[in-house]
Every structure is written in structure tokens, then in C-alpha cells.
JSON list of C-alpha atoms in Angstrom, two decimals:
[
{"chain": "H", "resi": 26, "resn": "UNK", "atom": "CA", "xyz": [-405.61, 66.02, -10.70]},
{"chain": "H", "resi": 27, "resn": "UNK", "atom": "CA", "xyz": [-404.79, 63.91, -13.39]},
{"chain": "H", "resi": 28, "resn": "UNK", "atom": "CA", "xyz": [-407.20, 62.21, -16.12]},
{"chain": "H", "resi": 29, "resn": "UNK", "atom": "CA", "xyz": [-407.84, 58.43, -15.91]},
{"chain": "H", "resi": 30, "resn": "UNK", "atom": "CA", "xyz": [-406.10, 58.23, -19.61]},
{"chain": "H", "resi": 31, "resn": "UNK", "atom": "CA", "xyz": [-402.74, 60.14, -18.27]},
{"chain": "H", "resi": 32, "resn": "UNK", "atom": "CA", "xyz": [-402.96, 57.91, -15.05]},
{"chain": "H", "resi": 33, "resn": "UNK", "atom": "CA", "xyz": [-403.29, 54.75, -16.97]},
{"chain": "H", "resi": 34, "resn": "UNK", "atom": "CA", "xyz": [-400.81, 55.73, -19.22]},
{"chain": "H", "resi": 35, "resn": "UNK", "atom": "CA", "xyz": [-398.50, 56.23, -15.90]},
{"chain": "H", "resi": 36, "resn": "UNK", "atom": "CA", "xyz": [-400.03, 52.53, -15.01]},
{"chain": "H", "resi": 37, "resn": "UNK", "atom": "CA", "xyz": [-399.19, 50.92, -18.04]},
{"chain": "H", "resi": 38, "resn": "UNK", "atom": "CA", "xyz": [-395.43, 52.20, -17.86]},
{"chain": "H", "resi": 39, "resn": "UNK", "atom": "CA", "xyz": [-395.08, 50.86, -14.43]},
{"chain": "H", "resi": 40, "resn": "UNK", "atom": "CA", "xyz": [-397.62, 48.31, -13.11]},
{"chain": "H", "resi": 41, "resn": "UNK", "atom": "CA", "xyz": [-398.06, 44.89, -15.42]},
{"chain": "H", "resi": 42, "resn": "UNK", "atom": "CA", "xyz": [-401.22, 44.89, -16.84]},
{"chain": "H", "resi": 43, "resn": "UNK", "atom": "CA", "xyz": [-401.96, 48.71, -14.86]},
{"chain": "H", "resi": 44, "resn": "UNK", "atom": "CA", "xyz": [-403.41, 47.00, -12.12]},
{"chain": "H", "resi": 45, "resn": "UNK", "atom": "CA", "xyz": [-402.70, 46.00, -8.68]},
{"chain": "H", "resi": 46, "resn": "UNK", "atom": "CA", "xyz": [-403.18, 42.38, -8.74]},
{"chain": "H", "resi": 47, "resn": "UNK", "atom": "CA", "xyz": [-405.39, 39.86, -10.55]},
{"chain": "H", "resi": 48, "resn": "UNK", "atom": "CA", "xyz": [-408.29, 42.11, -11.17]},
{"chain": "H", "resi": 49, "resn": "UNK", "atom": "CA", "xyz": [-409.03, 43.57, -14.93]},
{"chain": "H", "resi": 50, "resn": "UNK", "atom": "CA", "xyz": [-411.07, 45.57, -16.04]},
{"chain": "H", "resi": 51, "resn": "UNK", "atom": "CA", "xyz": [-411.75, 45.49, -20.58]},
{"chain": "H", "resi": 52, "resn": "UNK", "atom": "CA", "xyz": [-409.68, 48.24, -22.02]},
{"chain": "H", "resi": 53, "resn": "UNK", "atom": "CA", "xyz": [-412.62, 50.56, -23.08]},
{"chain": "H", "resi": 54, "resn": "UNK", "atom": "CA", "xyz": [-413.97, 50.41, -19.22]},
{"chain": "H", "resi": 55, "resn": "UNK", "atom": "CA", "xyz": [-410.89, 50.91, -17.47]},
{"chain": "H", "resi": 56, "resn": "UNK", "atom": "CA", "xyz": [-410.49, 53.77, -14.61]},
{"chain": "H", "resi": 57, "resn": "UNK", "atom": "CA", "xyz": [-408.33, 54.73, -11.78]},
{"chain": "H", "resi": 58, "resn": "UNK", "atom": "CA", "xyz": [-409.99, 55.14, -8.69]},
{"chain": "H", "resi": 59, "resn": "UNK", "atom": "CA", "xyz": [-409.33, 58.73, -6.68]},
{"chain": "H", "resi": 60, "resn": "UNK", "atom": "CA", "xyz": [-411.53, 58.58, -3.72]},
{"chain": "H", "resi": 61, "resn": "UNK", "atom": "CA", "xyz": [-414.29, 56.26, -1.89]},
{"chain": "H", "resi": 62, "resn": "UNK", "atom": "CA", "xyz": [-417.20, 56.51, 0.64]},
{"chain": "H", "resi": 63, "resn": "UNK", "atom": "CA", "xyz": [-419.68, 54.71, 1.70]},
{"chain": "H", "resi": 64, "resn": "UNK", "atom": "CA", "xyz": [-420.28, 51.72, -1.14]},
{"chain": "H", "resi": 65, "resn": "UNK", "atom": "CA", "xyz": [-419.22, 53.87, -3.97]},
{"chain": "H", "resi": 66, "resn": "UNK", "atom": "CA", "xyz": [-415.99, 55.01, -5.40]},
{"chain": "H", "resi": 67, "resn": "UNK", "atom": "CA", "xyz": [-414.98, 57.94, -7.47]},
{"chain": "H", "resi": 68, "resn": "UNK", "atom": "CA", "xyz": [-412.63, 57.92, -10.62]},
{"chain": "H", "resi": 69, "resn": "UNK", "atom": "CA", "xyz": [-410.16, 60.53, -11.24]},
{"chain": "H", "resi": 70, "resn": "UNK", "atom": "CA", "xyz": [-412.58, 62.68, -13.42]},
{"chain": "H", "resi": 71, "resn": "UNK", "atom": "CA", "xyz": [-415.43, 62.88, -10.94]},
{"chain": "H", "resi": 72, "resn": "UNK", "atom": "CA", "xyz": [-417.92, 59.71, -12.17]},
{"chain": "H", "resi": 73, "resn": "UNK", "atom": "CA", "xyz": [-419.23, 57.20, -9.36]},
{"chain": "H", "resi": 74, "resn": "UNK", "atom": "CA", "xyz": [-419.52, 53.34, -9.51]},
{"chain": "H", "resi": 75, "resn": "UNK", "atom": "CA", "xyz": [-420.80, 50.89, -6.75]},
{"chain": "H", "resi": 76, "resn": "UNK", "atom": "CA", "xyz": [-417.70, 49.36, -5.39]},
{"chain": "H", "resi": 77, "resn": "UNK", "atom": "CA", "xyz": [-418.47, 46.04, -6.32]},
{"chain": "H", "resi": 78, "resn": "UNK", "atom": "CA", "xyz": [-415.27, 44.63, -5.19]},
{"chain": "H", "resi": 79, "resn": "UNK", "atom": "CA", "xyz": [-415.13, 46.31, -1.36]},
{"chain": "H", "resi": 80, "resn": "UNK", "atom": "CA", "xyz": [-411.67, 44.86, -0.95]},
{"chain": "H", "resi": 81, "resn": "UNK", "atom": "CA", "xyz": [-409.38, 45.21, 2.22]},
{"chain": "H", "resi": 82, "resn": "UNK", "atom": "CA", "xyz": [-412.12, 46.35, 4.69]},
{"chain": "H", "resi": 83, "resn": "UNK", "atom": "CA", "xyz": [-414.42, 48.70, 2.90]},
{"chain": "H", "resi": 84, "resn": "UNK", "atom": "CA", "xyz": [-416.93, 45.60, 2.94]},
{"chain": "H", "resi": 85, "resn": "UNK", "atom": "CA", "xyz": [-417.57, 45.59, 6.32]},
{"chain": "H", "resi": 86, "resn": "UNK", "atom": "CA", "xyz": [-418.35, 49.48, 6.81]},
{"chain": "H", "resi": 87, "resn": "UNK", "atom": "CA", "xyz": [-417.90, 51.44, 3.46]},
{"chain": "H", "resi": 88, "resn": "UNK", "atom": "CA", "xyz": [-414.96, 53.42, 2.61]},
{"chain": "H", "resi": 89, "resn": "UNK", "atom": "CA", "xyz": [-414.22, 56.54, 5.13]},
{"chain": "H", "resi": 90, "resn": "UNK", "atom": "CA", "xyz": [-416.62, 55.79, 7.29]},
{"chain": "H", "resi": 91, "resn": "UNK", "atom": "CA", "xyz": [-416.97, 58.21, 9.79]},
{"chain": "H", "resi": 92, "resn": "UNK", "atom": "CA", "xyz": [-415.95, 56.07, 13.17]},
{"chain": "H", "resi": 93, "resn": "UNK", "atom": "CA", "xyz": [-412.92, 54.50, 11.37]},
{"chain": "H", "resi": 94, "resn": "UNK", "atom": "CA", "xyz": [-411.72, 58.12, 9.72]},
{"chain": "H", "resi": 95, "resn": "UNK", "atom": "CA", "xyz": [-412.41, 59.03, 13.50]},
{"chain": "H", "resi": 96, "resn": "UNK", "atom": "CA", "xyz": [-410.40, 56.43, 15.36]},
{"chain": "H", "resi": 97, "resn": "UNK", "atom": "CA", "xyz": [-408.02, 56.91, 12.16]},
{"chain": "H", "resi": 98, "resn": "UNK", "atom": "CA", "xyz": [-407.22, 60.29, 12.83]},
{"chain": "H", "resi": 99, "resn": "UNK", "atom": "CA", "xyz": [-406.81, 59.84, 17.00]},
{"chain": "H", "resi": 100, "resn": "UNK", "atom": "CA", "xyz": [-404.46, 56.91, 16.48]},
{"chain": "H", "resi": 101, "resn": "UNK", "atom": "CA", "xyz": [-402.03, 58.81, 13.80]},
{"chain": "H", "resi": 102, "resn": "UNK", "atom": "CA", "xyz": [-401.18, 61.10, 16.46]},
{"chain": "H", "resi": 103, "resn": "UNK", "atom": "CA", "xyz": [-399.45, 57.99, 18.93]},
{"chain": "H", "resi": 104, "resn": "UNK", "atom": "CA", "xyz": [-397.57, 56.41, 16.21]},
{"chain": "H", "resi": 105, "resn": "UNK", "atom": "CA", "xyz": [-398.86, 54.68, 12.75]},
{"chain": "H", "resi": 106, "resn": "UNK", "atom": "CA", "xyz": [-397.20, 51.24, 12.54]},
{"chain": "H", "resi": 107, "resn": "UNK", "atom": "CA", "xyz": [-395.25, 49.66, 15.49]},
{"chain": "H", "resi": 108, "resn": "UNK", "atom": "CA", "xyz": [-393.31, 46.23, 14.21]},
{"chain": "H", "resi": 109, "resn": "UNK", "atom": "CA", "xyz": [-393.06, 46.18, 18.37]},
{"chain": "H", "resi": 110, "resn": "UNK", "atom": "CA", "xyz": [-395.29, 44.91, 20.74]},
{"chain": "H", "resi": 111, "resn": "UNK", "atom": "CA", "xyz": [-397.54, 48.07, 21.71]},
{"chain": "H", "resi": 112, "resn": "UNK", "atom": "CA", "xyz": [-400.88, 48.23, 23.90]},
{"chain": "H", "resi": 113, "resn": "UNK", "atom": "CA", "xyz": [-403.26, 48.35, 21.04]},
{"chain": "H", "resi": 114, "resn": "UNK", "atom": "CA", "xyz": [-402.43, 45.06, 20.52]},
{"chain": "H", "resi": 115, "resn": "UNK", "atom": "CA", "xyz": [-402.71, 43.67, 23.44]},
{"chain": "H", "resi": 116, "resn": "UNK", "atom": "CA", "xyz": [-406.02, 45.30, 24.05]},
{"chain": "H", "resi": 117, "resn": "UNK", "atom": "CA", "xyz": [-407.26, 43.83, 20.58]},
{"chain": "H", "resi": 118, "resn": "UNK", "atom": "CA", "xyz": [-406.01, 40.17, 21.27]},
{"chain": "H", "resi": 119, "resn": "UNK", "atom": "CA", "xyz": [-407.91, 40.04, 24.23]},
{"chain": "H", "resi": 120, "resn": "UNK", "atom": "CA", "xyz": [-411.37, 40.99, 22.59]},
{"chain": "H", "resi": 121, "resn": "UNK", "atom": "CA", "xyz": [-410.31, 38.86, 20.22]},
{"chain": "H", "resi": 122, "resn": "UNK", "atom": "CA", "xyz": [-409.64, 35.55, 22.73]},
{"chain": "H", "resi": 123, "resn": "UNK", "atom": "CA", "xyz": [-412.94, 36.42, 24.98]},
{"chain": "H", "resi": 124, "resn": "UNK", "atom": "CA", "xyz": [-415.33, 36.60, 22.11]},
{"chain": "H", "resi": 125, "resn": "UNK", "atom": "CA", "xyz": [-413.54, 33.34, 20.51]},
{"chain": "H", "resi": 126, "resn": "UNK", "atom": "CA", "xyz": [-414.49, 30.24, 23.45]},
{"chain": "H", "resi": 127, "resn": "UNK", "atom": "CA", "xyz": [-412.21, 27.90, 21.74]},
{"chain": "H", "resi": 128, "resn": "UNK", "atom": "CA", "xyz": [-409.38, 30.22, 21.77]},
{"chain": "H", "resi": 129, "resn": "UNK", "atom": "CA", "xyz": [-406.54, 30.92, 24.41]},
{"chain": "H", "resi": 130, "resn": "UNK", "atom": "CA", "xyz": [-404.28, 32.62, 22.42]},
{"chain": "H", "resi": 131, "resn": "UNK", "atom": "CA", "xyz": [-403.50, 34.02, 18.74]},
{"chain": "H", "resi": 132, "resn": "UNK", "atom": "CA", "xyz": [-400.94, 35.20, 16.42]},
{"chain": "H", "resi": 133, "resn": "UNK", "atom": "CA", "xyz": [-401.01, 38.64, 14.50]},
{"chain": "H", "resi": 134, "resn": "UNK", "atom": "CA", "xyz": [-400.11, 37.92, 10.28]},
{"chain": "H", "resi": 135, "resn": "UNK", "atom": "CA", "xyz": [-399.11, 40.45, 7.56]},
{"chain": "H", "resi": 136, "resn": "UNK", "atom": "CA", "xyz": [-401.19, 38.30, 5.12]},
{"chain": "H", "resi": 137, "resn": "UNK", "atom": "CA", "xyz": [-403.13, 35.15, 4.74]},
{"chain": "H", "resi": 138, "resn": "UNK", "atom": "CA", "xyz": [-400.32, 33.52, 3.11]},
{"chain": "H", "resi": 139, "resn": "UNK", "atom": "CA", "xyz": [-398.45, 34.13, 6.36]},
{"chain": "H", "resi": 140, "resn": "UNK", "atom": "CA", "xyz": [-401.02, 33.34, 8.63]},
{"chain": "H", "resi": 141, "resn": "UNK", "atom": "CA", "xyz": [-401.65, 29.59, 6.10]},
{"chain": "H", "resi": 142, "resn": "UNK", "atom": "CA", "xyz": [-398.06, 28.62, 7.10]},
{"chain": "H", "resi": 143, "resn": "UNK", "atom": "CA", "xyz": [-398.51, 29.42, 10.73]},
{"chain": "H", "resi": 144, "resn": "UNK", "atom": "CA", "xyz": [-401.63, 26.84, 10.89]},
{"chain": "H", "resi": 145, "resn": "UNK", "atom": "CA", "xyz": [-399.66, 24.46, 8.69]},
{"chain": "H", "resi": 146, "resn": "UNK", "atom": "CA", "xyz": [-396.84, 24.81, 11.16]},
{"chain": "H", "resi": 147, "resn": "UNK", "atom": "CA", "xyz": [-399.35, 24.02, 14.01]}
]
């Protein structure tokens, strides 16, 4: 694997800023991440750091927690992204609506941003 200075080099070619959004870290403290479990996350040269930042669903459970890995892994086998209506879905909006007493229905978003115009539409 490749060190955090050749990665960020790579980063700095391609990426503004070598980073994936709005989120910098001061030149002399900067890493690429390789791996994550649990709370923590390891760079590309073995060190750990408390994921402080848990972004994207790792603050709910961890990273690679066992169940999701699990469920992961059964799922990958039936498919990995249907655009399509598919069963899964189904299944998960009605949870969703029976746990929810004000709600009778819902609508799946890509992003926030999507989901924002949806409710402004409303």
C-alpha cells in the first residue's frame, strides 16, 4: 500500500484541496484514511485516530460492524443497487410508515438536497 505522502501527493493532483468536501485537515496533520472499525480509523501507514467525524453512517454503529458487514455481504449476492423498484424497498418503507404515526407514505432521496426540494415542492 501506498504512504499517506504518495497518496496525498495523488490527492493534491486530482481532488481540490485533497479532500472530499469541506473538511481540512492543517498541512502537517494531514492523512488518508485506509480502513475503519468500530469508532476508530486507520491511515495508510498503520496509526489509529478516533473517528471524530463518523460521517455517512459509521455514527450510528461504528465502521464494519459486524451485522451490517453481515447483511452487507448476503445482499451483494441479489444485486447491489437497483434504480427500480425492488422488495427491499418496499419492505423498508413499511417499517418506516408503521414506526412513523403521522406518516402514510414516503419518498426515497439520493441526498438531502434532493429530499429539501421534495418538501419544498410539498
Amino acid at each position: 500500500m501506498a504512504s499517506n505522502k504518495e497518496l496525498l501527493r495523488r490527492a493534491y493532483d486530482l481532488l481540490p484541496g485533497a479532500s472530499l468536501g469541506s473538511f481540512y485537515l492543517p498541512e502537517a496533520h494531514e492523512f488518508v484514511i485506509a480502513r475503519g472499525e468500530g469508532s476508530k480509523v486507520w491511515d495508510a501507514e498503520g496509526r489509529a485516530y478516533v473517528d471524530l467525524i463518523m460521517g455517512s453512517g459509521p455514527m450510528i454503529l461504528g465502521h464494519a460492524h459486524p451485522e451490517v458487514v453481515g447483511a452487507v455481504r448476503e445482499q451483494i449476492g441479489r444485486g447491489s443497487t437497483f434504480y427500480g423498484l425492488n422488495d427491499a424497498a418496499i419492505d423498508l418503507a413499511e417499517k418506516i410508515v408503521q414506526a412513523s404515526p403521522c406518516a402514510e407514505a414516503l419518498k426515497f432521496c439520493g441526498s438531502g438536497a434532493e429530499a429539501t426540494f421534495y418538501a419544498l415542492r410539498l
